[in-house]
Amino acid sequence: MNSTLPIERARLRLLEAAVPLLLVLLAVPAFAATGIVTTKHNLSSQSSANIRAVSETEVCIFCHTPHRAMTEGPLWNHELAGLGYTTYSSSTMKAIVGQPSGASRLCLSCHDGTVAIGMLHNQTLPVSFRNGVTTMPPGAANLGTDLSNDHPISFRYDSTLAGLNPELNSPATLNQQVRLDRDGLLQCTSCHDPHSDTFGKFLVMDPRGGQLCVTCHNPNYWTASSHKTSTKTWNGSGQNPWPHTNYTTVADNACANCHAPHGAGTARRLLNFAVEEDNCLNCHNGNVAAKDVAADFSKFSVHPITLTAGVHDPMENLVNPPRHVECVDCHNPHAAKQLTAVAPNASGALAGVRGVDATTGAAANPVTKEYELCFRCHADSLNRGSAIVPRVAPETNTRYEFATVNASYHPVLGAGKQGTSPSLIAPWNTTSVMYCTDCHNSDQSPAAGGSGANGPHGSLYTPILERQLVVADFNAENSGTYALCYKCHSRTVVTDENASSWLYHKKHVVEKQAACTTCHDPHGVVANAHLINFNTTYVSPNGGVISFNDGAVGARYCTLTCHGTAHDSTKKY
């Protein structure tokens, strides 16, 4: 009996067991190479990519080696850069972001542009590239060492983080495409598959409609917002609003309408363009959105969005922030939608924004009434603007001016107190409630008879008035001089002595050429009926007194001096 037979049989069984394993090991690089060969990650001399080696024919060698590999990654072969990166940060970010680690550091060994592409760990001399290329050339693929305008990486994405930020999905819901590394960290490879470019930019899934973004992100109100659902397209005029995508509708671009995950123009919150307003007005200039909002911001009276940059912050003091105004102070791009409303309710354009409660002055989040948004800057803020017209009883806090406990007010917070008002034009009546934007609106809005956008973006008339309202005396009365008042109040009734709006309107407004605002304070007045709060430019004391005494018709009188004429109780109306 041959004593070597058991040994030979054991060797045969070992070889038989090793063959399938060998085939699997051989199949992995073959499969990977097949996926890479037609992409920019094929750096071999056989590639058609712009960046390719002079003579090196191997495909995988630029990242991997079967022998003497580095310890930082899977059989890693490319020399690594140092760790002097500036990382992303913002006031709302809850994640703790450190220096790039894991797969992200491996990616950056080429994509930060500091290490030669051909600098391989397992070769003495670096691989040479055509056209004198050494490091990653300037461009979108070269991220540099300043990653503050790139999506954060190398942070722990766990249930604790999701609990701190309700606009993040639980990591337990991540799909098979978007994966964390073995340490639970989000890395470059969570969004990018370096071996496959099926979806472009080596993304792990189709980004159309923001699918990749909303795998992790869950912005409030997003599902019904116009930026998710609109089928509007670019008309080809002006600047391309989507320079970094191939999609042609608002809905398909979705998150990319405003955000860029790499090389963002505005670092905080990764906005496409460096000038904050361009991220809105690049579409809302009539070239994508139907209405040209941008045109209103070039007018004489505007919400001055271009005067400040980088001031707005979601974490700012809601009631008393630094004086500024940006598009996102009034509009939430994750929430805004096409939804009409009736006064005083907020329309869809104001969905998901914060404001100030009319009664308490505390935060209203989100606003349900339009005026709550206006009160955010024009009520209790110490940085609110000054009055345009000097008054006997000055007040610039609009929350106080419109309060329904006042003696008189325009009916913004509630219906007015006057039992009758003969000058009102239908459909307005004494039970009506109005918007702030019934007066403060674009002069080219549909309500003004134009084809422009609605809203207090800008107007020819100060302070952002839908129609002209001259506040200086000694101007001839006509339909244009006080057009804003005549929008709701009949000019015929106001100027006709027999129409009984008030017997002496004609004498004051037409004959003496006193402006409406010389006697009336249009927001509201604490102590006087009929919005009486005199303009001290034209009204001075009589015997040290400026007052209005209300009563029945024929029993009202003023104590003051106006246009050089003294008035007192001897002149009753």
XYZ file of C-alpha atoms in Angstrom:
573
model
C 0.000 0.000 0.000
C 1.353 3.442 -1.027
C 1.900 5.518 2.151
C 1.826 8.840 0.188
C -1.749 8.367 -1.124
C -3.551 10.041 1.847
C -1.232 13.032 1.551
C -1.894 13.412 -2.199
C -5.633 13.093 -1.638
C -5.478 15.839 1.043
C -3.568 18.087 -1.338
C -6.154 17.479 -4.054
C -9.020 18.332 -1.706
C -7.230 21.552 -0.657
C -6.709 22.522 -4.295
C -10.340 21.789 -5.116
C -11.450 23.997 -2.217
C -9.092 26.786 -3.241
C -10.203 26.984 -6.894
C -13.642 28.593 -6.245
C -12.064 31.076 -3.835
C -9.387 31.910 -6.398
C -12.034 32.438 -9.063
C -13.926 34.802 -6.774
C -10.792 36.782 -6.002
C -9.940 37.015 -9.667
C -13.477 38.045 -10.521
C -13.511 41.080 -8.179
C -10.849 43.153 -9.945
C -12.173 42.030 -13.321
C -15.683 43.266 -12.436
C -14.343 46.514 -10.975
C -12.182 47.167 -14.001
C -15.149 46.607 -16.304
C -17.155 49.250 -14.392
C -14.330 51.763 -14.385
C -12.914 51.311 -17.860
C -15.204 53.853 -19.593
C -15.084 56.406 -16.783
C -12.711 59.188 -15.777
C -11.374 56.934 -13.029
C -9.651 54.874 -15.705
C -6.341 56.717 -15.637
C -4.474 54.144 -17.726
C -2.875 54.965 -21.047
C -5.695 53.033 -22.757
C -8.354 55.415 -21.405
C -10.178 58.043 -23.446
C -10.296 60.387 -20.438
C -8.537 63.748 -20.578
C -6.328 62.767 -17.656
C -4.472 59.552 -18.526
C -1.051 58.004 -18.113
C 1.657 58.094 -20.745
C 2.392 54.357 -20.726
C 0.861 52.671 -17.667
C -1.762 50.194 -18.927
C -3.107 48.884 -15.624
C -6.455 50.321 -14.535
C -6.718 49.549 -10.821
C -3.136 50.371 -9.877
C -3.832 54.060 -9.270
C -5.861 53.166 -6.189
C -5.138 49.543 -5.315
C -2.293 47.041 -5.143
C -2.317 43.331 -4.257
C 1.023 43.592 -2.415
C 2.626 45.942 0.087
C -0.566 47.982 0.374
C -1.023 50.891 2.760
C -3.027 50.280 5.919
C -5.507 53.146 5.418
C -7.828 51.418 2.969
C -8.692 48.327 0.928
C -5.304 47.339 -0.563
C -4.643 51.062 -0.951
C -1.861 52.191 -3.251
C -2.089 55.980 -3.580
C -0.069 58.219 -1.308
C -2.167 60.318 1.070
C -2.202 64.032 1.738
C -1.847 65.638 5.143
C -4.783 66.592 7.366
C -4.927 70.371 7.163
C -8.458 70.715 5.808
C -10.954 73.486 6.503
C -14.236 71.667 7.018
C -17.854 72.686 6.533
C -19.648 74.458 9.361
C -22.906 76.304 9.943
C -24.978 77.551 12.853
C -27.628 74.881 12.294
C -25.394 71.836 11.872
C -25.605 69.368 14.745
C -22.993 66.908 13.471
C -19.428 67.020 14.753
C -17.164 67.189 11.722
C -13.477 66.468 12.096
C -10.702 65.972 9.596
C -11.475 63.622 6.670
C -11.054 59.966 7.528
C -11.665 56.553 6.022
C -12.751 56.435 2.399
C -13.041 60.226 2.255
C -9.358 60.662 2.946
C -8.576 58.152 0.223
C -10.678 60.094 -2.291
C -9.017 63.344 -1.306
C -5.568 61.878 -1.953
C -6.262 62.842 -5.572
C -9.166 65.254 -5.287
C -7.606 67.830 -2.979
C -4.965 68.570 -5.622
C -1.962 68.400 -3.280
C -0.557 64.954 -4.155
C 0.544 63.915 -7.650
C -1.998 61.594 -9.278
C 0.781 59.192 -10.209
C 2.331 59.097 -6.726
C 1.804 55.419 -5.902
C 2.880 53.727 -2.694
C 4.063 50.537 -4.367
C 6.241 52.201 -7.008
C 9.535 54.033 -6.637
C 8.842 56.572 -9.386
C 5.493 58.282 -9.945
C 3.485 57.413 -13.037
C 3.782 60.069 -15.748
C 0.694 61.626 -17.294
C 0.088 63.197 -20.672
C 0.219 66.938 -21.261
C 2.396 67.448 -18.208
C -0.410 66.714 -15.733
C 0.846 66.003 -12.237
C -1.774 66.876 -9.613
C -5.508 67.169 -10.209
C -5.971 70.132 -12.578
C -8.098 73.089 -11.449
C -11.804 72.511 -11.905
C -14.823 70.961 -10.246
C -12.971 67.716 -9.433
C -10.231 69.551 -7.535
C -11.832 70.300 -4.172
C -8.692 71.764 -2.622
C -8.082 71.686 1.110
C -10.848 74.197 1.870
C -13.901 71.973 2.180
C -16.097 74.647 3.766
C -18.144 74.865 0.567
C -18.519 71.086 0.225
C -20.983 68.724 1.860
C -19.620 67.676 5.276
C -17.991 64.250 5.488
C -16.467 61.927 8.070
C -19.084 62.541 10.746
C -21.123 60.087 12.772
C -24.633 59.750 11.402
C -26.640 57.937 14.040
C -29.998 58.089 15.791
C -28.643 60.646 18.267
C -27.802 63.049 15.445
C -31.173 62.464 13.796
C -32.832 63.190 17.134
C -31.044 66.545 17.349
C -32.109 67.532 13.851
C -35.704 66.651 12.920
C -34.937 67.435 9.289
C -32.675 64.372 9.080
C -34.016 60.878 8.477
C -33.089 58.104 10.860
C -30.023 56.245 9.540
C -32.067 53.054 9.939
C -34.089 54.166 6.895
C -31.117 54.493 4.536
C -31.483 52.483 1.348
C -29.030 49.993 -0.120
C -27.396 52.652 -2.294
C -26.575 55.252 0.370
C -24.415 53.598 3.003
C -22.362 54.595 6.005
C -18.931 53.114 6.563
C -18.290 50.333 9.063
C -17.841 52.903 11.835
C -21.228 54.533 11.111
C -19.631 57.586 9.484
C -20.907 59.364 6.409
C -18.122 59.448 3.840
C -17.643 60.410 0.193
C -18.636 56.837 -0.660
C -22.060 57.350 0.888
C -22.971 59.367 -2.199
C -20.303 58.313 -4.699
C -19.328 54.886 -6.032
C -15.794 55.253 -7.427
C -16.208 52.079 -9.492
C -19.385 53.045 -11.339
C -20.552 56.160 -13.162
C -23.999 54.902 -14.109
C -25.780 58.025 -12.802
C -23.076 60.574 -13.590
C -20.536 62.101 -11.184
C -20.073 58.577 -9.782
C -23.279 58.975 -7.759
C -24.733 55.895 -6.108
C -28.261 56.635 -7.353
C -30.173 58.873 -9.734
C -30.280 62.388 -8.204
C -33.271 63.484 -10.288
C -35.945 65.115 -8.156
C -33.597 65.272 -5.179
C -33.873 61.521 -4.552
C -30.298 61.218 -3.346
C -30.581 64.222 -1.023
C -33.855 63.222 0.620
C -32.465 59.793 1.435
C -30.827 61.538 4.396
C -32.503 64.942 4.486
C -36.142 65.448 5.380
C -36.837 69.195 5.069
C -40.086 70.385 6.587
C -42.914 71.064 4.111
C -40.828 69.824 1.153
C -43.337 67.326 -0.235
C -45.870 69.966 -1.317
C -43.454 72.771 -2.197
C -43.196 74.294 -5.659
C -39.471 73.566 -5.819
C -40.328 69.876 -5.655
C -43.387 69.838 -7.895
C -43.117 72.625 -10.493
C -42.663 71.634 -14.137
C -41.408 75.100 -15.123
C -38.449 75.193 -17.505
C -35.760 77.763 -18.324
C -36.601 79.908 -21.365
C -32.940 80.210 -22.371
C -32.570 83.895 -21.516
C -30.008 85.241 -19.060
C -27.846 83.033 -16.866
C -28.456 79.294 -16.795
C -30.099 78.641 -13.403
C -28.858 75.041 -13.383
C -25.250 75.162 -14.617
C -24.219 72.006 -12.782
C -27.030 69.649 -13.858
C -28.514 68.295 -17.063
C -32.106 68.534 -15.876
C -34.526 70.996 -17.422
C -37.381 71.454 -14.957
C -37.676 72.832 -11.445
C -39.042 69.511 -10.177
C -36.233 67.460 -11.718
C -33.567 69.787 -10.317
C -35.323 69.890 -6.932
C -32.590 70.473 -4.321
C -30.158 71.465 -7.074
C -32.308 74.517 -7.841
C -30.540 76.155 -4.910
C -27.807 73.845 -3.621
C -24.497 72.459 -4.859
C -22.895 69.640 -2.820
C -19.391 70.583 -4.000
C -17.819 73.939 -4.765
C -20.875 75.881 -3.635
C -20.893 79.596 -4.342
C -22.079 80.348 -0.801
C -20.378 78.067 1.706
C -23.033 78.179 4.418
C -25.835 75.832 3.375
C -24.081 75.128 0.067
C -25.954 77.559 -2.169
C -25.234 77.617 -5.889
C -24.233 81.246 -6.234
C -21.991 83.519 -4.172
C -24.492 86.383 -4.145
C -27.349 85.168 -1.961
C -30.115 86.798 -3.982
C -28.913 85.177 -7.219
C -29.984 81.816 -5.831
C -33.565 83.112 -5.951
C -33.579 85.727 -8.687
C -31.825 83.488 -11.203
C -35.202 81.785 -11.613
C -37.534 84.474 -10.290
C -36.592 86.925 -13.022
C -39.222 85.739 -15.477
C -36.884 83.242 -17.134
C -38.180 80.249 -15.157
C -40.863 81.532 -12.796
C -43.734 83.265 -14.557
C -43.316 86.596 -12.732
C -40.248 88.847 -12.808
C -39.613 89.591 -9.146
C -36.078 90.758 -9.915
C -37.444 93.786 -11.777
C -39.104 95.096 -8.612
C -35.808 95.177 -6.721
C -34.428 97.727 -9.179
C -37.150 100.259 -8.374
C -37.032 103.415 -6.273
C -38.518 101.921 -3.100
C -37.523 98.340 -2.223
C -36.892 95.866 0.505
C -33.100 96.352 0.224
C -31.917 92.768 -0.203
C -28.625 93.861 -1.800
C -27.461 96.067 1.086
C -26.366 93.166 3.286
C -24.681 89.854 2.595
C -24.450 86.809 4.825
C -26.384 88.475 7.645
C -29.508 86.324 7.735
C -29.217 83.186 9.824
C -31.940 80.703 10.810
C -30.730 80.925 14.410
C -30.884 84.722 14.609
C -32.954 86.555 17.228
C -36.410 86.446 15.679
C -37.677 89.693 17.207
C -34.533 91.802 17.258
C -31.983 90.656 14.667
C -29.409 92.934 13.026
C -31.234 95.154 10.550
C -31.283 93.376 7.204
C -33.602 91.736 4.735
C -32.991 88.752 2.481
C -35.358 86.717 0.333
C -35.326 83.915 2.912
C -36.468 86.260 5.681
C -39.894 86.204 4.027
C -39.861 82.988 1.992
C -38.970 79.408 2.900
C -37.729 77.788 -0.324
C -38.421 74.308 1.078
C -42.049 75.230 1.726
C -43.217 77.961 -0.680
C -46.032 76.845 -2.951
C -48.894 78.041 -5.112
C -51.749 78.480 -2.673
C -54.074 81.464 -2.512
C -55.639 82.715 0.700
C -57.964 85.417 1.979
C -57.059 88.109 4.480
C -55.578 87.860 6.987
C -54.357 84.308 6.274
C -50.861 83.718 4.878
C -50.663 82.513 1.298
C -48.571 79.610 0.064
C -45.717 81.984 -0.791
C -45.246 82.510 2.960
C -45.525 78.864 3.975
C -43.094 77.673 6.625
C -41.666 81.074 7.613
C -41.422 82.528 11.097
C -43.012 85.682 12.408
C -44.264 87.466 15.512
C -47.599 86.923 17.228
C -49.801 90.033 17.183
C -50.986 89.722 20.773
C -47.924 88.551 22.697
C -44.998 89.653 20.539
C -43.614 86.123 20.867
C -42.509 83.942 17.981
C -45.107 82.569 15.578
C -43.588 79.520 13.909
C -44.811 79.114 11.289
C -46.892 82.171 10.510
C -50.570 81.617 9.807
C -51.379 85.300 9.193
C -49.580 87.538 6.735
C -49.151 90.369 9.257
C -47.203 88.051 11.594
C -44.406 88.023 9.040
C -44.424 91.825 8.684
C -44.266 92.194 12.471
C -40.997 90.303 12.479
C -39.148 93.447 11.379
C -41.725 96.222 11.636
C -42.998 95.699 15.178
C -40.943 95.134 18.335
C -37.524 95.115 16.673
C -35.269 97.857 18.024
C -33.803 98.080 14.532
C -37.072 98.881 12.789
C -37.137 101.869 10.474
C -38.097 105.425 11.321
C -41.404 107.082 10.449
C -41.780 108.706 7.049
C -44.276 111.264 8.350
C -43.604 113.045 11.698
C -46.644 112.725 13.943
C -48.110 114.340 17.046
C -48.305 110.858 18.576
C -45.441 108.977 16.869
C -45.525 105.192 16.754
C -43.504 102.888 14.493
C -44.382 99.550 16.091
C -46.979 98.277 13.633
C -48.160 95.653 16.094
C -49.281 98.479 18.347
C -50.606 100.599 15.491
C -52.963 97.902 14.210
C -54.093 96.722 17.666
C -57.863 96.385 17.811
C -57.956 98.089 21.229
C -56.981 101.346 19.527
C -59.523 104.069 18.872
C -59.029 103.570 15.120
C -56.952 101.468 12.741
C -56.966 100.085 9.246
C -58.544 96.611 9.594
C -55.493 94.363 9.403
C -55.848 92.468 12.695
C -59.624 92.677 12.710
C -62.603 94.571 11.351
C -62.705 98.295 12.029
C -64.775 100.122 14.617
C -66.573 102.614 12.376
C -70.232 101.754 12.042
C -70.447 103.450 8.671
C -67.982 104.530 6.005
C -69.778 106.015 2.988
C -66.615 106.331 0.902
C -65.763 102.595 0.779
C -65.813 101.017 -2.675
C -67.368 97.544 -2.996
C -66.469 94.850 -2.161
C -64.950 96.681 0.828
C -67.284 97.347 3.738
C -67.064 98.029 7.458
C -66.642 94.317 8.261
C -63.768 93.770 5.818
C -60.283 92.678 6.860
C -57.274 93.566 4.739
C -53.676 92.532 4.109
C -50.618 94.700 4.662
C -49.955 93.973 0.986
C -53.220 95.587 -0.049
C -51.231 98.796 0.347
C -47.583 97.678 0.294
C -47.194 95.940 -3.030
C -45.539 96.227 -6.415
C -46.794 99.060 -8.600
C -46.911 96.488 -11.409
C -48.818 93.820 -9.499
C -52.081 92.474 -10.916
C -53.921 94.387 -8.185
C -52.399 97.595 -9.568
C -53.444 96.633 -13.080
C -50.011 95.364 -14.128
C -48.554 92.001 -15.080
C -45.795 91.854 -12.448
C -45.424 89.891 -9.258
C -47.419 90.375 -6.093
C -45.676 91.287 -2.868
C -43.723 94.112 -1.219
C -40.513 93.519 -3.165
C -40.285 96.954 -4.712
C -42.305 99.809 -6.172
C -41.973 103.210 -7.771
C -43.794 104.611 -4.759
C -42.402 104.997 -1.232
C -42.708 103.063 1.043
C -43.240 100.180 -1.368
C -46.782 101.304 -2.105
C -48.939 99.728 -4.768
C -50.101 103.159 -5.912
C -48.986 106.707 -5.435
C -49.669 108.480 -2.145
C -48.204 111.982 -1.949
C -47.493 112.942 1.677
C -46.532 116.567 1.051
C -49.061 119.393 1.120
C -49.665 121.894 -1.661
C -50.123 119.335 -4.421
C -53.141 119.494 -6.679
C -55.696 116.823 -5.837
C -56.322 114.335 -8.630
C -56.806 110.625 -9.099
C -53.047 110.031 -9.152
C -51.939 112.153 -6.199
C -53.826 110.002 -3.687
C -54.310 106.911 -5.841
C -53.623 104.530 -2.964
C -56.428 105.996 -0.852
C -58.740 106.054 -3.849
C -58.171 102.339 -4.388
C -60.658 101.664 -1.567
C -62.217 105.073 -0.872
C -64.327 106.687 -3.580
C -62.751 109.864 -4.845
C -66.190 111.139 -5.744
C -67.485 110.656 -2.234
C -64.359 112.061 -0.589
C -64.311 115.276 -2.656
C -68.040 115.916 -2.974
C -69.475 118.096 -0.188
C -72.876 116.520 -0.704
C -71.746 112.887 -0.639
C -71.334 112.947 3.154
C -67.974 111.250 3.567
C -67.129 114.377 5.560
C -68.330 117.846 4.721
C -64.893 119.465 4.799
C -62.781 116.935 2.900
C -63.138 118.965 -0.265
C -62.119 122.176 1.515
C -59.001 120.578 2.994
C -57.868 118.239 0.219
C -58.990 120.056 -2.928
C -59.040 123.713 -1.996
C -56.300 123.951 0.657
C -54.298 121.090 -0.926
C -53.651 119.270 2.334
C -52.441 115.701 1.849
C -54.502 112.828 3.218
C -51.599 111.985 5.535
C -51.518 115.478 7.032
C -54.526 114.524 9.136
C -54.686 110.711 8.880
C -52.164 108.146 10.109
C -53.004 105.142 7.926
C -51.870 102.291 10.197
C -53.711 103.195 13.372
C -54.024 105.623 16.247
C -54.336 104.789 19.933
C -56.414 107.749 21.133
C -58.207 109.301 18.153
C -61.013 108.085 15.951
C -60.890 108.371 12.168
C -57.094 107.752 12.136
C -56.469 111.377 13.170
C -52.773 111.919 14.003
C -51.496 115.169 12.552
C -48.343 115.653 10.483
C -46.229 118.081 12.519
C -44.534 119.375 9.376
C -47.694 121.355 8.670
C -49.560 121.323 11.984
C -48.333 123.255 15.016
C -49.835 124.019 18.447
C -52.490 126.555 19.138
C -51.928 127.843 22.656
C -49.552 124.945 23.227
C -52.174 122.373 22.211
C -52.583 120.061 19.226
C -55.688 117.931 19.589
C -58.701 116.454 17.842
C -62.044 116.361 19.603
C -64.450 113.849 18.123
C -68.193 114.011 18.356
C -71.308 114.053 16.282
C -71.203 115.695 12.871
C -71.160 119.420 13.473
C -69.646 119.040 16.923
C -66.081 117.956 16.038
C -63.224 120.416 16.269
C -59.422 120.619 16.261
C -57.197 122.725 18.491
C -54.097 123.516 16.429
C -52.559 125.828 13.873
C -52.522 124.631 10.280
C -51.260 126.560 7.255
C -51.067 129.631 9.422
C -54.691 129.401 10.530
C -55.620 128.794 14.157
C -58.361 126.246 14.864
C -60.226 125.770 18.142
C -63.645 124.944 19.496
C -65.144 127.945 17.737
C -64.753 126.103 14.432
C -66.850 122.993 14.606
C -67.504 120.505 11.820
